[in-house]
Amino acid sequence: MIDPSLGDGCLIQAAYSDGSVIRIGFDRNRGEGYVTAFNEAWGDIEQGQTHGILFDLDGQEYDAMATGLYLNDVPGADIYFDNPDFLFDIAAKYTMNIYNENGYVTAIDLGGTMIGLEAAIERQEEMG
């Protein structure tokens, strides 16, 4: 997929049985990668408010800041990062668990992420 609002950045997207939709991609306006998670059940998210979160990728932990947002009235959180290796860490793992200050948020099956990410990178390179 291509997101024109992010400078035509390429992304991959997956929907999960708990109602979560996850996007992993590139924001060409900012020159950074991102993970965005949406779920209609997260109604208490405030637009623009930041929260500390923790990613657990098969036992390897990463701290990050998530910023609340809404897309088509669905609450979510943007997590930006400037380390391109993090994309490949995600793609090489099997499960991503996300935690906030209140505890567990969601688990994401990362099966097929490497194939999708490689296709997104190839497409992004074609676009220049």
Short mmCIF file of C-alpha atoms in Angstrom, two decimals:
data_model
loop_
_atom_site.label_atom_id
_atom_site.label_comp_id
_atom_site.label_asym_id
_atom_site.label_seq_id
_atom_site.Cartn_x
_atom_site.Cartn_y
_atom_site.Cartn_z
CA MET A 1 0.00 0.00 0.00
CA ILE A 2 1.00 3.63 -0.46
CA ASP A 3 -0.04 6.42 1.90
CA PRO A 4 -0.15 9.81 0.13
CA SER A 5 -0.46 11.61 3.49
CA LEU A 6 2.99 10.28 4.43
CA GLY A 7 4.81 11.50 1.31
CA ASP A 8 3.75 8.41 -0.66
CA GLY A 9 5.40 6.17 1.90
CA CYS A 10 4.92 2.43 1.37
CA LEU A 11 3.45 0.26 4.09
CA ILE A 12 2.19 -3.19 4.91
CA GLN A 13 -1.03 -3.74 6.84
CA ALA A 14 -2.62 -6.66 8.63
CA ALA A 15 -5.90 -7.13 10.53
CA TYR A 16 -6.18 -9.42 13.57
CA SER A 17 -8.99 -11.31 15.27
CA ASP A 18 -9.02 -8.97 18.29
CA GLY A 19 -9.98 -6.10 15.98
CA SER A 20 -6.49 -4.61 15.79
CA VAL A 21 -5.14 -3.30 12.50
CA ILE A 22 -1.36 -2.89 12.32
CA ARG A 23 0.58 -0.88 9.76
CA ILE A 24 4.36 -0.97 9.35
CA GLY A 25 5.88 1.42 6.87
CA PHE A 26 7.82 4.50 5.87
CA ASP A 27 6.92 8.14 6.39
CA ARG A 28 8.79 9.93 3.62
CA ASN A 29 7.80 13.32 5.03
CA ARG A 30 9.71 12.59 8.26
CA GLY A 31 12.32 10.20 6.86
CA GLU A 32 11.44 7.61 9.50
CA GLY A 33 9.79 4.24 9.82
CA TYR A 34 6.69 3.61 11.90
CA VAL A 35 4.39 1.04 13.42
CA THR A 36 0.78 2.13 13.81
CA ALA A 37 -1.82 0.11 15.68
CA PHE A 38 -5.59 0.76 15.59
CA ASN A 39 -8.44 -0.86 17.47
CA GLU A 40 -12.02 0.36 17.97
CA ALA A 41 -11.90 -0.94 21.56
CA TRP A 42 -9.22 1.64 22.44
CA GLY A 43 -11.73 4.47 22.77
CA ASP A 44 -9.87 6.29 25.54
CA ILE A 45 -6.95 7.34 23.30
CA GLU A 46 -6.49 11.08 22.96
CA GLN A 47 -5.30 12.62 19.69
CA GLY A 48 -1.69 13.84 20.04
CA GLN A 49 -1.15 12.53 23.57
CA THR A 50 2.10 10.56 24.01
CA HIS A 51 2.65 7.47 26.13
CA GLY A 52 5.64 5.29 26.87
CA ILE A 53 5.26 1.77 25.52
CA LEU A 54 7.29 -1.41 25.35
CA PHE A 55 7.63 -3.73 22.36
CA ASP A 56 8.57 -7.32 23.16
CA LEU A 57 9.80 -9.09 20.02
CA ASP A 58 10.28 -12.75 20.95
CA GLY A 59 11.80 -11.66 24.27
CA GLN A 60 13.85 -8.74 22.94
CA GLU A 61 12.47 -5.53 24.42
CA TYR A 62 12.36 -2.02 22.95
CA ASP A 63 11.12 1.14 24.66
CA ALA A 64 9.30 3.69 22.50
CA MET A 65 6.90 6.60 22.58
CA ALA A 66 3.43 6.21 21.07
CA THR A 67 1.31 9.16 19.96
CA GLY A 68 -2.48 8.86 19.97
CA LEU A 69 -4.36 9.38 16.72
CA TYR A 70 -7.62 8.61 14.96
CA LEU A 71 -8.01 7.30 11.42
CA ASN A 72 -11.57 7.23 10.12
CA ASP A 73 -12.75 7.64 13.73
CA VAL A 74 -10.83 4.54 14.88
CA PRO A 75 -8.41 5.16 17.78
CA GLY A 76 -4.80 4.16 17.45
CA ALA A 77 -1.20 4.98 18.20
CA ASP A 78 1.78 5.92 16.02
CA ILE A 79 5.23 4.73 17.03
CA TYR A 80 8.03 6.30 14.97
CA PHE A 81 11.65 5.17 14.86
CA ASP A 82 14.73 6.29 12.99
CA ASN A 83 16.70 3.05 13.24
CA PRO A 84 16.11 1.07 10.02
CA ASP A 85 17.39 -2.10 11.71
CA PHE A 86 14.28 -2.05 13.88
CA LEU A 87 12.13 -2.81 10.82
CA PHE A 88 14.16 -5.92 10.15
CA ASP A 89 14.09 -6.92 13.82
CA ILE A 90 10.30 -6.85 13.58
CA ALA A 91 10.25 -8.79 10.32
CA ALA A 92 12.65 -11.48 11.58
CA LYS A 93 10.60 -12.24 14.70
CA TYR A 94 7.47 -14.31 15.25
CA THR A 95 5.45 -12.34 17.80
CA MET A 96 5.28 -8.71 18.90
CA ASN A 97 3.68 -8.02 22.27
CA ILE A 98 2.89 -4.38 23.06
CA TYR A 99 2.59 -3.03 26.60
CA ASN A 100 1.75 0.43 27.93
CA GLU A 101 1.88 1.83 31.48
CA ASN A 102 -1.27 -0.17 32.32
CA GLY A 103 0.16 -3.48 31.11
CA TYR A 104 -0.51 -5.74 28.14
CA VAL A 105 -2.17 -4.15 25.08
CA THR A 106 -2.02 -6.67 22.24
CA ALA A 107 -0.01 -9.47 20.62
CA ILE A 108 0.74 -9.47 16.92
CA ASP A 109 1.62 -12.53 14.84
CA LEU A 110 4.49 -11.41 12.62
CA GLY A 111 4.29 -14.34 10.19
CA GLY A 112 4.79 -13.10 6.63
CA THR A 113 6.10 -9.72 7.76
CA MET A 114 9.53 -10.19 6.14
CA ILE A 115 7.99 -10.94 2.74
CA GLY A 116 5.67 -7.95 3.01
CA LEU A 117 8.41 -5.63 4.24
CA GLU A 118 10.77 -6.65 1.43
CA ALA A 119 8.03 -5.90 -1.10
CA ALA A 120 7.35 -2.50 0.52
CA ILE A 121 11.06 -1.62 0.46
CA GLU A 122 11.35 -2.68 -3.18
CA ARG A 123 8.33 -0.55 -4.10
CA GLN A 124 9.66 2.42 -2.10
CA GLU A 125 13.01 2.19 -3.90
CA GLU A 126 11.23 2.10 -7.27
CA MET A 127 9.46 5.32 -6.33
CA GLY A 128 12.77 7.03 -5.57
#
